[in-house]
PDB file of C-alpha atoms in Angstrom:
ATOM      1  CA  MET A 205      -0.174  -0.052   0.049  1.00  0.00           C
ATOM      2  CA  THR A 206       1.460   3.226  -0.935  1.00  0.00           C
ATOM      3  CA  GLU A 207       1.822   6.523   1.665  1.00  0.00           C
ATOM      4  CA  GLU A 208      -1.290   7.960   0.056  1.00  0.00           C
ATOM      5  CA  ALA A 209      -3.477   4.883   0.271  1.00  0.00           C
ATOM      6  CA  GLU A 210      -2.635   4.980   4.074  1.00  0.00           C
ATOM      7  CA  PHE A 211      -4.538   7.872   4.725  1.00  0.00           C
ATOM      8  CA  VAL A 212      -8.316   8.746   4.299  1.00  0.00           C
ATOM      9  CA  THR A 213      -9.672  12.498   3.898  1.00  0.00           C
ATOM     10  CA  ILE A 214     -12.491  13.336   6.407  1.00  0.00           C
ATOM     11  CA  ALA A 215     -12.832  17.186   5.554  1.00  0.00           C
ATOM     12  CA  ARG A 216     -11.333  19.882   3.023  1.00  0.00           C
ATOM     13  CA  VAL A 217     -10.529  23.219   4.364  1.00  0.00           C
ATOM     14  CA  VAL A 218     -12.241  25.992   2.095  1.00  0.00           C
ATOM     15  CA  LYS A 219     -11.670  29.346   4.174  1.00  0.00           C
ATOM     16  CA  THR A 220     -10.180  31.147   7.153  1.00  0.00           C
ATOM     17  CA  GLN A 221     -12.830  31.472  10.026  1.00  0.00           C
ATOM     18  CA  GLY A 222     -12.374  34.332  12.614  1.00  0.00           C
ATOM     19  CA  ARG A 223      -8.977  35.946  13.562  1.00  0.00           C
ATOM     20  CA  HIS A 224      -7.206  33.413  15.569  1.00  0.00           C
ATOM     21  CA  GLY A 225      -6.192  30.866  13.058  1.00  0.00           C
ATOM     22  CA  GLU A 226      -9.601  28.966  12.692  1.00  0.00           C
ATOM     23  CA  VAL A 227     -10.469  27.222   9.538  1.00  0.00           C
ATOM     24  CA  ALA A 228     -13.823  26.233   7.988  1.00  0.00           C
ATOM     25  CA  ALA A 229     -13.952  22.758   6.270  1.00  0.00           C
ATOM     26  CA  THR A 230     -16.518  20.884   4.356  1.00  0.00           C
ATOM     27  CA  LEU A 231     -17.313  17.501   5.914  1.00  0.00           C
ATOM     28  CA  LEU A 232     -16.281  14.422   3.877  1.00  0.00           C
ATOM     29  CA  THR A 233     -17.150  12.070   6.684  1.00  0.00           C
ATOM     30  CA  ASP A 234     -20.243  10.148   7.841  1.00  0.00           C
ATOM     31  CA  PHE A 235     -19.189  10.216  11.360  1.00  0.00           C
ATOM     32  CA  PRO A 236     -18.429  14.106  12.259  1.00  0.00           C
ATOM     33  CA  GLU A 237     -18.958  13.128  15.843  1.00  0.00           C
ATOM     34  CA  LEU A 238     -15.697  11.513  16.150  1.00  0.00           C
ATOM     35  CA  PHE A 239     -13.868  14.836  15.688  1.00  0.00           C
ATOM     36  CA  GLU A 240     -14.519  14.975  19.655  1.00  0.00           C
ATOM     37  CA  THR A 241     -11.882  12.276  19.939  1.00  0.00           C
ATOM     38  CA  ARG A 242      -9.746  12.906  17.050  1.00  0.00           C
ATOM     39  CA  LYS A 243      -6.829  15.181  18.466  1.00  0.00           C
ATOM     40  CA  LYS A 244      -3.933  14.100  15.822  1.00  0.00           C
ATOM     41  CA  LEU A 245      -4.923  15.119  12.193  1.00  0.00           C
ATOM     42  CA  PHE A 246      -3.030  15.646   9.024  1.00  0.00           C
ATOM     43  CA  ALA A 247      -3.245  18.339   6.510  1.00  0.00           C
ATOM     44  CA  LEU A 248      -2.554  17.316   2.846  1.00  0.00           C
ATOM     45  CA  SER A 249      -1.473  20.303   0.968  1.00  0.00           C
ATOM     46  CA  GLY A 250      -1.152  20.752  -2.969  1.00  0.00           C
ATOM     47  CA  THR A 251      -4.045  18.627  -3.863  1.00  0.00           C
ATOM     48  CA  GLY A 252      -5.639  21.062  -6.462  1.00  0.00           C
ATOM     49  CA  VAL A 253      -2.287  21.434  -8.130  1.00  0.00           C
ATOM     50  CA  ALA A 254      -2.102  17.963  -8.213  1.00  0.00           C
ATOM     51  CA  LYS A 255      -5.182  17.316  -9.850  1.00  0.00           C
ATOM     52  CA  GLN A 256      -3.837  19.548 -12.931  1.00  0.00           C
ATOM     53  CA  ASN A 257      -0.234  18.347 -12.816  1.00  0.00           C
ATOM     54  CA  ALA A 258       0.711  14.849 -11.994  1.00  0.00           C
ATOM     55  CA  THR A 259       4.180  15.711 -11.466  1.00  0.00           C
ATOM     56  CA  ALA A 260       3.066  18.222  -8.668  1.00  0.00           C
ATOM     57  CA  GLU A 261       4.372  17.326  -5.196  1.00  0.00           C
ATOM     58  CA  LEU A 262       1.862  17.094  -2.122  1.00  0.00           C
ATOM     59  CA  SER A 263       2.955  17.646   1.420  1.00  0.00           C
ATOM     60  CA  ARG A 264       1.326  16.086   4.404  1.00  0.00           C
ATOM     61  CA  ARG A 265       1.717  17.931   7.904  1.00  0.00           C
ATOM     62  CA  LYS A 266       0.641  16.781  11.411  1.00  0.00           C
ATOM     63  CA  LEU A 267      -1.484  18.877  13.340  1.00  0.00           C
ATOM     64  CA  ASP A 268      -2.857  18.873  17.103  1.00  0.00           C
ATOM     65  CA  LEU A 269      -6.448  19.708  17.007  1.00  0.00           C
ATOM     66  CA  ASP A 270      -7.399  22.216  20.084  1.00  0.00           C
ATOM     67  CA  GLU A 271     -11.003  22.842  19.410  1.00  0.00           C
ATOM     68  CA  HIS A 272     -13.747  22.272  16.783  1.00  0.00           C
ATOM     69  CA  TRP A 273     -17.409  23.164  16.530  1.00  0.00           C
ATOM     70  CA  PHE A 274     -19.928  22.755  13.637  1.00  0.00           C
ATOM     71  CA  HIS A 275     -21.323  25.974  11.915  1.00  0.00           C
ATOM     72  CA  LYS A 276     -23.697  26.014   8.748  1.00  0.00           C
ATOM     73  CA  SER A 277     -23.258  22.451   7.550  1.00  0.00           C
ATOM     74  CA  MET A 278     -19.317  22.828   8.055  1.00  0.00           C
ATOM     75  CA  VAL A 279     -16.760  21.965  10.693  1.00  0.00           C
ATOM     76  CA  VAL A 280     -14.681  25.014  12.197  1.00  0.00           C
ATOM     77  CA  LEU A 281     -11.033  23.473  13.271  1.00  0.00           C
ATOM     78  CA  LYS A 282      -8.576  25.435  15.693  1.00  0.00           C
ATOM     79  CA  PHE A 283      -5.092  23.824  15.289  1.00  0.00           C
ATOM     80  CA  ALA A 284      -2.324  24.320  17.836  1.00  0.00           C
ATOM     81  CA  GLY A 285       0.267  26.688  16.526  1.00  0.00           C
ATOM     82  CA  VAL A 286      -2.288  28.015  13.776  1.00  0.00           C
ATOM     83  CA  ASP A 287      -2.940  31.412  15.629  1.00  0.00           C
ATOM     84  CA  SER A 288      -3.472  33.950  12.978  1.00  0.00           C
ATOM     85  CA  ILE A 289      -5.306  34.589   9.889  1.00  0.00           C
ATOM     86  CA  SER A 290      -2.027  34.306   7.692  1.00  0.00           C
ATOM     87  CA  ASP A 291      -1.426  30.894   9.518  1.00  0.00           C
ATOM     88  CA  ALA A 292      -4.701  29.782   8.801  1.00  0.00           C
ATOM     89  CA  GLU A 293      -4.443  30.973   4.910  1.00  0.00           C
ATOM     90  CA  MET A 294      -1.728  28.374   4.603  1.00  0.00           C
ATOM     91  CA  LEU A 295      -4.312  25.408   5.251  1.00  0.00           C
ATOM     92  CA  VAL A 296      -6.857  26.777   2.698  1.00  0.00           C
ATOM     93  CA  GLY A 297      -7.407  23.863  -0.068  1.00  0.00           C
ATOM     94  CA  SER A 298      -5.752  21.339   2.100  1.00  0.00           C
ATOM     95  CA  GLU A 299      -7.446  17.840   2.910  1.00  0.00           C
ATOM     96  CA  ILE A 300      -7.746  17.046   6.462  1.00  0.00           C
ATOM     97  CA  GLN A 301      -6.908  13.351   7.073  1.00  0.00           C
ATOM     98  CA  ILE A 302      -6.572  10.529   9.384  1.00  0.00           C
ATOM     99  CA  PRO A 303      -4.687   7.143   9.033  1.00  0.00           C
ATOM    100  CA  ARG A 304      -6.679   4.596   7.395  1.00  0.00           C
ATOM    101  CA  SER A 305      -6.291   2.343  10.564  1.00  0.00           C
ATOM    102  CA  GLU A 306      -8.168   5.062  12.450  1.00  0.00           C
ATOM    103  CA  ARG A 307     -11.342   5.009  10.478  1.00  0.00           C
ATOM    104  CA  ALA A 308     -14.562   4.104  12.298  1.00  0.00           C
ATOM    105  CA  ALA A 309     -15.767   0.487  12.300  1.00  0.00           C
ATOM    106  CA  LEU A 310     -18.519  -0.582  10.093  1.00  0.00           C
ATOM    107  CA  GLY A 311     -21.126  -3.166  10.120  1.00  0.00           C
ATOM    108  CA  SER A 312     -20.458  -6.502   7.874  1.00  0.00           C
ATOM    109  CA  ASP A 313     -22.967  -5.176   4.998  1.00  0.00           C
ATOM    110  CA  GLU A 314     -21.177  -1.524   4.984  1.00  0.00           C
ATOM    111  CA  PHE A 315     -17.936  -0.273   3.358  1.00  0.00           C
ATOM    112  CA  TYR A 316     -16.260   2.925   2.645  1.00  0.00           C
ATOM    113  CA  VAL A 317     -16.904   4.411  -0.775  1.00  0.00           C
ATOM    114  CA  SER A 318     -13.038   5.295  -0.825  1.00  0.00           C
ATOM    115  CA  ASP A 319     -12.460   1.459  -0.920  1.00  0.00           C
ATOM    116  CA  LEU A 320     -13.736   1.394  -4.460  1.00  0.00           C
ATOM    117  CA  ILE A 321     -10.369   3.003  -5.820  1.00  0.00           C
ATOM    118  CA  GLY A 322      -8.525   0.479  -7.744  1.00  0.00           C
ATOM    119  CA  CYS A 323     -11.768  -1.376  -8.673  1.00  0.00           C
ATOM    120  CA  THR A 324     -12.566  -2.388 -12.336  1.00  0.00           C
ATOM    121  CA  VAL A 325     -15.645  -1.069 -13.576  1.00  0.00           C
ATOM    122  CA  THR A 326     -17.972  -2.736 -15.839  1.00  0.00           C
ATOM    123  CA  ASP A 327     -21.112  -1.318 -17.609  1.00  0.00           C
ATOM    124  CA  SER A 328     -23.879  -3.696 -18.848  1.00  0.00           C
ATOM    125  CA  GLY A 329     -26.285  -0.639 -19.788  1.00  0.00           C
ATOM    126  CA  GLN A 330     -25.176  -0.810 -23.571  1.00  0.00           C
ATOM    127  CA  GLU A 331     -22.886  -3.989 -23.814  1.00  0.00           C
ATOM    128  CA  ILE A 332     -22.845  -6.741 -21.413  1.00  0.00           C
ATOM    129  CA  GLY A 333     -19.654  -6.776 -19.689  1.00  0.00           C
ATOM    130  CA  ARG A 334     -18.005  -3.771 -21.298  1.00  0.00           C
ATOM    131  CA  VAL A 335     -15.005  -2.645 -19.200  1.00  0.00           C
ATOM    132  CA  ILE A 336     -14.987   1.120 -18.735  1.00  0.00           C
ATOM    133  CA  GLY A 337     -11.853   1.365 -16.848  1.00  0.00           C
ATOM    134  CA  ARG A 338     -10.619   1.536 -13.238  1.00  0.00           C
ATOM    135  CA  VAL A 339     -11.495   3.729 -10.438  1.00  0.00           C
ATOM    136  CA  ARG A 340      -8.646   6.167  -9.827  1.00  0.00           C
ATOM    137  CA  ASP A 341     -10.388   8.688  -7.398  1.00  0.00           C
ATOM    138  CA  VAL A 342     -13.632   9.290  -5.580  1.00  0.00           C
ATOM    139  CA  GLN A 343     -14.716  12.935  -5.472  1.00  0.00           C
ATOM    140  CA  PHE A 344     -17.035  14.422  -2.978  1.00  0.00           C
ATOM    141  CA  GLY A 345     -18.879  17.648  -3.651  1.00  0.00           C
ATOM    142  CA  SER A 346     -22.508  19.235  -3.065  1.00  0.00           C
ATOM    143  CA  GLY A 347     -24.278  16.653  -5.271  1.00  0.00           C
ATOM    144  CA  GLU A 348     -26.228  13.798  -3.552  1.00  0.00           C
ATOM    145  CA  ALA A 349     -23.877  11.019  -4.906  1.00  0.00           C
ATOM    146  CA  PRO A 350     -19.997  10.966  -4.887  1.00  0.00           C
ATOM    147  CA  LEU A 351     -18.325  10.882  -8.190  1.00  0.00           C
ATOM    148  CA  LEU A 352     -16.128   8.125  -9.311  1.00  0.00           C
ATOM    149  CA  LEU A 353     -13.164   9.292 -11.521  1.00  0.00           C
ATOM    150  CA  ILE A 354     -12.587   6.386 -13.830  1.00  0.00           C
ATOM    151  CA  GLU A 355      -9.703   5.965 -16.063  1.00  0.00           C
ATOM    152  CA  GLY A 356     -10.170   3.824 -19.222  1.00  0.00           C
ATOM    153  CA  ASP A 357      -8.426   3.028 -22.383  1.00  0.00           C
ATOM    154  CA  VAL A 358      -9.192   4.952 -25.820  1.00  0.00           C
ATOM    155  CA  ILE A 359      -9.556   2.098 -28.396  1.00  0.00           C
ATOM    156  CA  SER A 360      -9.454   2.909 -32.086  1.00  0.00           C
ATOM    157  CA  GLY A 361     -10.124  -0.465 -33.834  1.00  0.00           C
ATOM    158  CA  ASP A 362      -8.025  -2.854 -32.120  1.00  0.00           C
ATOM    159  CA  VAL A 363      -5.346  -0.460 -30.885  1.00  0.00           C
ATOM    160  CA  ILE A 364      -5.078   1.470 -27.623  1.00  0.00           C
ATOM    161  CA  SER A 365      -4.570   4.986 -28.723  1.00  0.00           C
ATOM    162  CA  GLY A 366      -4.374   6.807 -25.191  1.00  0.00           C
ATOM    163  CA  LYS A 367      -6.480   7.457 -21.853  1.00  0.00           C
ATOM    164  CA  LYS A 368      -9.896   8.635 -21.166  1.00  0.00           C
ATOM    165  CA  GLU A 369     -11.274   9.615 -17.771  1.00  0.00           C
ATOM    166  CA  TYR A 370     -14.969   9.499 -16.957  1.00  0.00           C
ATOM    167  CA  LEU A 371     -16.854  10.890 -14.035  1.00  0.00           C
ATOM    168  CA  VAL A 372     -19.814   8.620 -12.953  1.00  0.00           C
ATOM    169  CA  PRO A 373     -22.081   9.200 -10.076  1.00  0.00           C
ATOM    170  CA  PHE A 374     -22.160   6.259  -7.505  1.00  0.00           C
ATOM    171  CA  ALA A 375     -25.664   6.222  -7.405  1.00  0.00           C
ATOM    172  CA  ALA A 376     -27.823   3.249  -6.218  1.00  0.00           C
ATOM    173  CA  ALA A 377     -29.800   3.326  -9.357  1.00  0.00           C
ATOM    174  CA  TYR A 378     -26.905   2.447 -11.377  1.00  0.00           C
ATOM    175  CA  ILE A 379     -25.220  -0.084  -9.195  1.00  0.00           C
ATOM    176  CA  GLU A 380     -25.505  -3.718 -10.153  1.00  0.00           C
ATOM    177  CA  LYS A 381     -22.862  -5.388  -7.955  1.00  0.00           C
ATOM    178  CA  ILE A 382     -20.158  -4.507  -5.717  1.00  0.00           C
ATOM    179  CA  ALA A 383     -17.225  -7.344  -5.158  1.00  0.00           C
ATOM    180  CA  LEU A 384     -14.596  -5.391  -3.159  1.00  0.00           C
ATOM    181  CA  GLU A 385     -12.624  -8.595  -2.618  1.00  0.00           C
ATOM    182  CA  GLN A 386     -12.326  -9.005  -6.295  1.00  0.00           C
ATOM    183  CA  LYS A 387     -11.878  -5.411  -6.846  1.00  0.00           C
ATOM    184  CA  ARG A 388     -14.874  -5.195  -9.212  1.00  0.00           C
ATOM    185  CA  LEU A 389     -17.820  -2.735  -9.619  1.00  0.00           C
ATOM    186  CA  GLU A 390     -20.681  -3.881 -11.883  1.00  0.00           C
ATOM    187  CA  MET A 391     -22.789  -0.889 -13.257  1.00  0.00           C
ATOM    188  CA  LYS A 392     -25.687  -0.230 -15.493  1.00  0.00           C
ATOM    189  CA  LEU A 393     -25.324   3.340 -16.917  1.00  0.00           C
ATOM    190  CA  PRO A 394     -27.820   5.027 -19.042  1.00  0.00           C
ATOM    191  CA  GLU A 395     -27.144   6.064 -22.737  1.00  0.00           C
ATOM    192  CA  GLY A 396     -24.902   9.015 -23.211  1.00  0.00           C
ATOM    193  CA  LEU A 397     -23.838   9.221 -19.551  1.00  0.00           C
ATOM    194  CA  LEU A 398     -20.264   8.676 -20.268  1.00  0.00           C
ATOM    195  CA  GLU A 399     -20.262  11.388 -22.708  1.00  0.00           C
ATOM    196  CA  LEU A 400     -21.611  14.057 -20.338  1.00  0.00           C
ATOM    197  CA  ASP A 401     -18.788  16.315 -18.418  1.00  0.00           C
ATOM    198  CA  ALA A 402     -15.921  13.789 -19.149  1.00  0.00           C
ATOM    199  CA  PRO A 403     -12.648  15.047 -18.773  1.00  0.00           C
ATOM    200  CA  LEU A 404     -10.415  15.590 -21.749  1.00  0.00           C
ATOM    201  CA  ASN A 405      -7.996  12.868 -22.723  1.00  0.00           C
ATOM    202  CA  GLN A 406      -4.509  13.874 -23.696  1.00  0.00           C
ATOM    203  CA  GLU A 407      -5.297  14.087 -27.461  1.00  0.00           C
ATOM    204  CA  GLU A 408      -8.432  16.207 -26.939  1.00  0.00           C
ATOM    205  CA  LYS A 409      -6.555  18.651 -24.752  1.00  0.00           C
ATOM    206  CA  GLN A 410      -3.722  18.895 -27.671  1.00  0.00           C
ATOM    207  CA  ARG A 411      -6.852  19.572 -30.307  1.00  0.00           C
ATOM    208  CA  GLN A 412      -8.469  22.026 -28.015  1.00  0.00           C
ATOM    209  CA  HIS A 413      -5.101  23.939 -27.619  1.00  0.00           C
ATOM    210  CA  LYS A 414      -4.442  24.066 -31.142  1.00  0.00           C
ATOM    211  CA  LYS A 415      -8.079  25.670 -31.970  1.00  0.00           C
ATOM    212  CA  SER A 416      -7.349  28.285 -29.394  1.00  0.00           C
TER     213      SER A 416
END
Protein backbone atom coordinates (compact mmCIF):
# COMPACT_ATOMS: atom_id res chain seq x y z
CA MET A 1 0.00 0.00 0.00
CA THR A 2 1.37 3.44 -0.95
CA GLU A 3 1.69 6.28 1.54
CA GLU A 4 -1.26 8.07 -0.07
CA ALA A 5 -3.43 4.97 0.35
CA GLU A 6 -2.59 4.81 4.06
CA PHE A 7 -4.58 8.00 4.73
CA VAL A 8 -8.22 8.95 4.14
CA THR A 9 -9.72 12.43 3.84
CA ILE A 10 -12.45 13.44 6.30
CA ALA A 11 -12.71 17.19 5.52
CA ARG A 12 -11.43 19.85 3.11
CA VAL A 13 -10.47 23.35 4.26
CA VAL A 14 -12.28 25.99 2.19
CA LYS A 15 -11.63 29.26 4.03
CA THR A 16 -10.32 30.98 7.12
CA GLN A 17 -12.79 31.54 9.95
CA GLY A 18 -12.25 34.20 12.59
CA ARG A 19 -9.08 36.04 13.56
CA HIS A 20 -7.20 33.48 15.62
CA GLY A 21 -6.24 30.82 13.08
CA GLU A 22 -9.53 28.97 12.79
CA VAL A 23 -10.46 27.39 9.45
CA ALA A 24 -13.81 26.23 8.06
CA ALA A 25 -13.88 22.86 6.32
CA THR A 26 -16.39 20.89 4.27
CA LEU A 27 -17.23 17.58 5.92
CA LEU A 28 -16.35 14.45 3.94
CA THR A 29 -17.20 11.92 6.62
CA ASP A 30 -20.37 10.23 7.83
CA PHE A 31 -19.00 10.32 11.38
CA PRO A 32 -18.52 14.02 12.25
CA GLU A 33 -19.05 13.21 15.93
CA LEU A 34 -15.64 11.51 15.96
CA PHE A 35 -13.92 14.91 15.79
CA GLU A 36 -14.50 14.89 19.55
CA THR A 37 -11.87 12.18 19.95
CA ARG A 38 -9.64 12.95 16.97
CA LYS A 39 -6.84 15.08 18.42
CA LYS A 40 -4.13 14.17 15.89
CA LEU A 41 -4.94 15.08 12.29
CA PHE A 42 -2.98 15.56 9.06
CA ALA A 43 -3.28 18.34 6.49
CA LEU A 44 -2.44 17.32 2.91
CA SER A 45 -1.64 20.39 0.83
CA GLY A 46 -1.17 20.77 -2.91
CA THR A 47 -4.09 18.51 -3.86
CA GLY A 48 -5.69 21.07 -6.17
CA VAL A 49 -2.47 21.57 -8.13
CA ALA A 50 -1.83 17.82 -8.26
CA LYS A 51 -5.15 17.21 -10.00
CA GLN A 52 -3.99 19.52 -12.81
CA ASN A 53 -0.36 18.43 -12.85
CA ALA A 54 0.51 14.79 -12.19
CA THR A 55 4.11 15.71 -11.33
CA ALA A 56 3.14 18.22 -8.63
CA GLU A 57 4.34 17.41 -5.14
CA LEU A 58 2.05 16.95 -2.15
CA SER A 59 3.01 17.66 1.43
CA ARG A 60 1.43 16.23 4.57
CA ARG A 61 1.61 18.07 7.89
CA LYS A 62 0.73 16.67 11.30
CA LEU A 63 -1.52 18.92 13.40
CA ASP A 64 -2.91 18.87 16.94
CA LEU A 65 -6.61 19.74 17.11
CA ASP A 66 -7.34 22.12 19.99
CA GLU A 67 -11.00 22.87 19.33
CA HIS A 68 -13.75 22.23 16.84
CA TRP A 69 -17.39 23.16 16.39
CA PHE A 70 -20.01 22.83 13.67
CA HIS A 71 -21.36 25.83 11.78
CA LYS A 72 -23.70 25.93 8.77
CA SER A 73 -23.08 22.32 7.67
CA MET A 74 -19.32 22.80 8.02
CA VAL A 75 -16.79 22.11 10.76
CA VAL A 76 -14.61 24.87 12.18
CA LEU A 77 -11.17 23.64 13.26
CA LYS A 78 -8.61 25.31 15.53
CA PHE A 79 -5.16 23.74 15.44
CA ALA A 80 -2.33 24.27 17.91
CA GLY A 81 0.26 26.68 16.51
CA VAL A 82 -2.12 28.08 13.90
CA ASP A 83 -2.95 31.35 15.61
CA SER A 84 -3.46 34.00 12.95
CA ILE A 85 -5.30 34.58 9.70
CA SER A 86 -2.03 34.29 7.76
CA ASP A 87 -1.32 30.94 9.46
CA ALA A 88 -4.82 29.74 8.59
CA GLU A 89 -4.49 30.83 4.96
CA MET A 90 -1.68 28.30 4.56
CA LEU A 91 -4.23 25.53 5.21
CA VAL A 92 -6.90 26.68 2.74
CA GLY A 93 -7.36 23.99 0.07
CA SER A 94 -5.80 21.29 2.23
CA GLU A 95 -7.43 17.94 2.83
CA ILE A 96 -7.78 17.01 6.51
CA GLN A 97 -6.89 13.34 6.88
CA ILE A 98 -6.57 10.50 9.35
CA PRO A 99 -4.63 7.24 9.04
CA ARG A 100 -6.72 4.56 7.34
CA SER A 101 -6.30 2.38 10.43
CA GLU A 102 -8.24 4.94 12.50
CA ARG A 103 -11.43 4.88 10.45
CA ALA A 104 -14.65 4.09 12.28
CA ALA A 105 -15.61 0.42 12.32
CA LEU A 106 -18.46 -0.52 9.97
CA GLY A 107 -21.06 -3.28 9.92
CA SER A 108 -20.54 -6.46 7.92
CA ASP A 109 -22.75 -5.18 5.07
CA GLU A 110 -21.21 -1.69 4.95
CA PHE A 111 -18.10 -0.30 3.25
CA TYR A 112 -16.29 2.96 2.61
CA VAL A 113 -16.80 4.50 -0.82
CA SER A 114 -13.07 5.33 -0.92
CA ASP A 115 -12.39 1.57 -0.93
CA LEU A 116 -13.69 1.52 -4.50
CA ILE A 117 -10.41 3.08 -5.65
CA GLY A 118 -8.61 0.49 -7.74
CA CYS A 119 -11.78 -1.40 -8.67
CA THR A 120 -12.42 -2.35 -12.29
CA VAL A 121 -15.77 -0.93 -13.47
CA THR A 122 -17.96 -2.72 -16.01
CA ASP A 123 -21.14 -1.46 -17.65
CA SER A 124 -24.03 -3.66 -18.75
CA GLY A 125 -26.20 -0.72 -19.86
CA GLN A 126 -25.29 -0.81 -23.56
CA GLU A 127 -22.96 -3.79 -23.86
CA ILE A 128 -22.86 -6.69 -21.41
CA GLY A 129 -19.58 -6.80 -19.53
CA ARG A 130 -18.11 -3.72 -21.22
CA VAL A 131 -15.06 -2.60 -19.21
CA ILE A 132 -15.05 1.17 -18.63
CA GLY A 133 -11.80 1.30 -16.69
CA ARG A 134 -10.43 1.47 -13.16
CA VAL A 135 -11.52 3.82 -10.37
CA ARG A 136 -8.66 6.27 -9.80
CA ASP A 137 -10.34 8.61 -7.32
CA VAL A 138 -13.62 9.39 -5.58
CA GLN A 139 -14.75 13.01 -5.57
CA PHE A 140 -17.14 14.35 -2.95
CA GLY A 141 -19.00 17.57 -3.58
CA SER A 142 -22.37 19.23 -3.14
CA GLY A 143 -24.25 16.58 -5.14
CA GLU A 144 -26.23 13.74 -3.62
CA ALA A 145 -23.85 11.04 -4.88
CA PRO A 146 -20.04 10.91 -4.90
CA LEU A 147 -18.40 10.90 -8.33
CA LEU A 148 -16.14 8.06 -9.40
CA LEU A 149 -13.19 9.22 -11.49
CA ILE A 150 -12.64 6.26 -13.81
CA GLU A 151 -9.60 5.96 -16.05
CA GLY A 152 -10.03 3.79 -19.13
CA ASP A 153 -8.40 3.12 -22.49
CA VAL A 154 -9.27 4.91 -25.71
CA ILE A 155 -9.55 2.17 -28.33
CA SER A 156 -9.39 2.85 -32.08
CA GLY A 157 -10.17 -0.42 -33.81
CA ASP A 158 -7.94 -2.93 -32.03
CA VAL A 159 -5.37 -0.34 -30.97
CA ILE A 160 -5.20 1.43 -27.60
CA SER A 161 -4.48 5.05 -28.55
CA GLY A 162 -4.56 6.74 -25.14
CA LYS A 163 -6.35 7.15 -21.85
CA LYS A 164 -9.74 8.65 -21.11
CA GLU A 165 -11.25 9.78 -17.80
CA TYR A 166 -14.94 9.49 -16.96
CA LEU A 167 -16.93 10.97 -14.08
CA VAL A 168 -19.70 8.58 -13.04
CA PRO A 169 -22.11 9.18 -10.14
CA PHE A 170 -21.95 6.41 -7.55
CA ALA A 171 -25.74 6.25 -7.37
CA ALA A 172 -27.82 3.30 -6.20
CA ALA A 173 -29.83 3.33 -9.44
CA TYR A 174 -26.68 2.52 -11.45
CA ILE A 175 -25.16 -0.16 -9.20
CA GLU A 176 -25.57 -3.81 -10.15
CA LYS A 177 -22.97 -5.51 -7.96
CA ILE A 178 -20.08 -4.55 -5.70
CA ALA A 179 -17.35 -7.13 -5.16
CA LEU A 180 -14.61 -5.42 -3.16
CA GLU A 181 -12.65 -8.62 -2.58
CA GLN A 182 -12.38 -9.06 -6.35
CA LYS A 183 -11.89 -5.27 -6.81
CA ARG A 184 -14.82 -5.20 -9.21
CA LEU A 185 -17.81 -2.87 -9.58
CA GLU A 186 -20.62 -3.75 -11.97
CA MET A 187 -22.86 -0.88 -13.08
CA LYS A 188 -25.73 -0.30 -15.50
CA LEU A 189 -25.37 3.19 -16.91
CA PRO A 190 -27.92 5.08 -19.01
CA GLU A 191 -27.05 5.80 -22.62
CA GLY A 192 -24.91 8.90 -23.09
CA LEU A 193 -23.82 9.23 -19.46
CA LEU A 194 -20.15 8.58 -20.22
CA GLU A 195 -20.15 11.45 -22.71
CA LEU A 196 -21.42 14.00 -20.19
CA ASP A 197 -18.80 16.28 -18.56
CA ALA A 198 -16.03 13.73 -19.11
CA PRO A 199 -12.54 15.18 -18.56
CA LEU A 200 -10.55 15.57 -21.76
CA ASN A 201 -7.90 13.00 -22.64
CA GLN A 202 -4.44 14.13 -23.74
CA GLU A 203 -5.27 14.00 -27.45
CA GLU A 204 -8.42 16.09 -26.94
CA LYS A 205 -6.47 18.63 -24.85
CA GLN A 206 -3.94 19.01 -27.68
CA ARG A 207 -6.69 19.51 -30.27
CA GLN A 208 -8.40 22.08 -28.05
CA HIS A 209 -5.08 23.91 -27.54
CA LYS A 210 -4.48 24.09 -31.33
CA LYS A 211 -7.96 25.53 -31.87
CA SER A 212 -7.33 28.24 -29.28
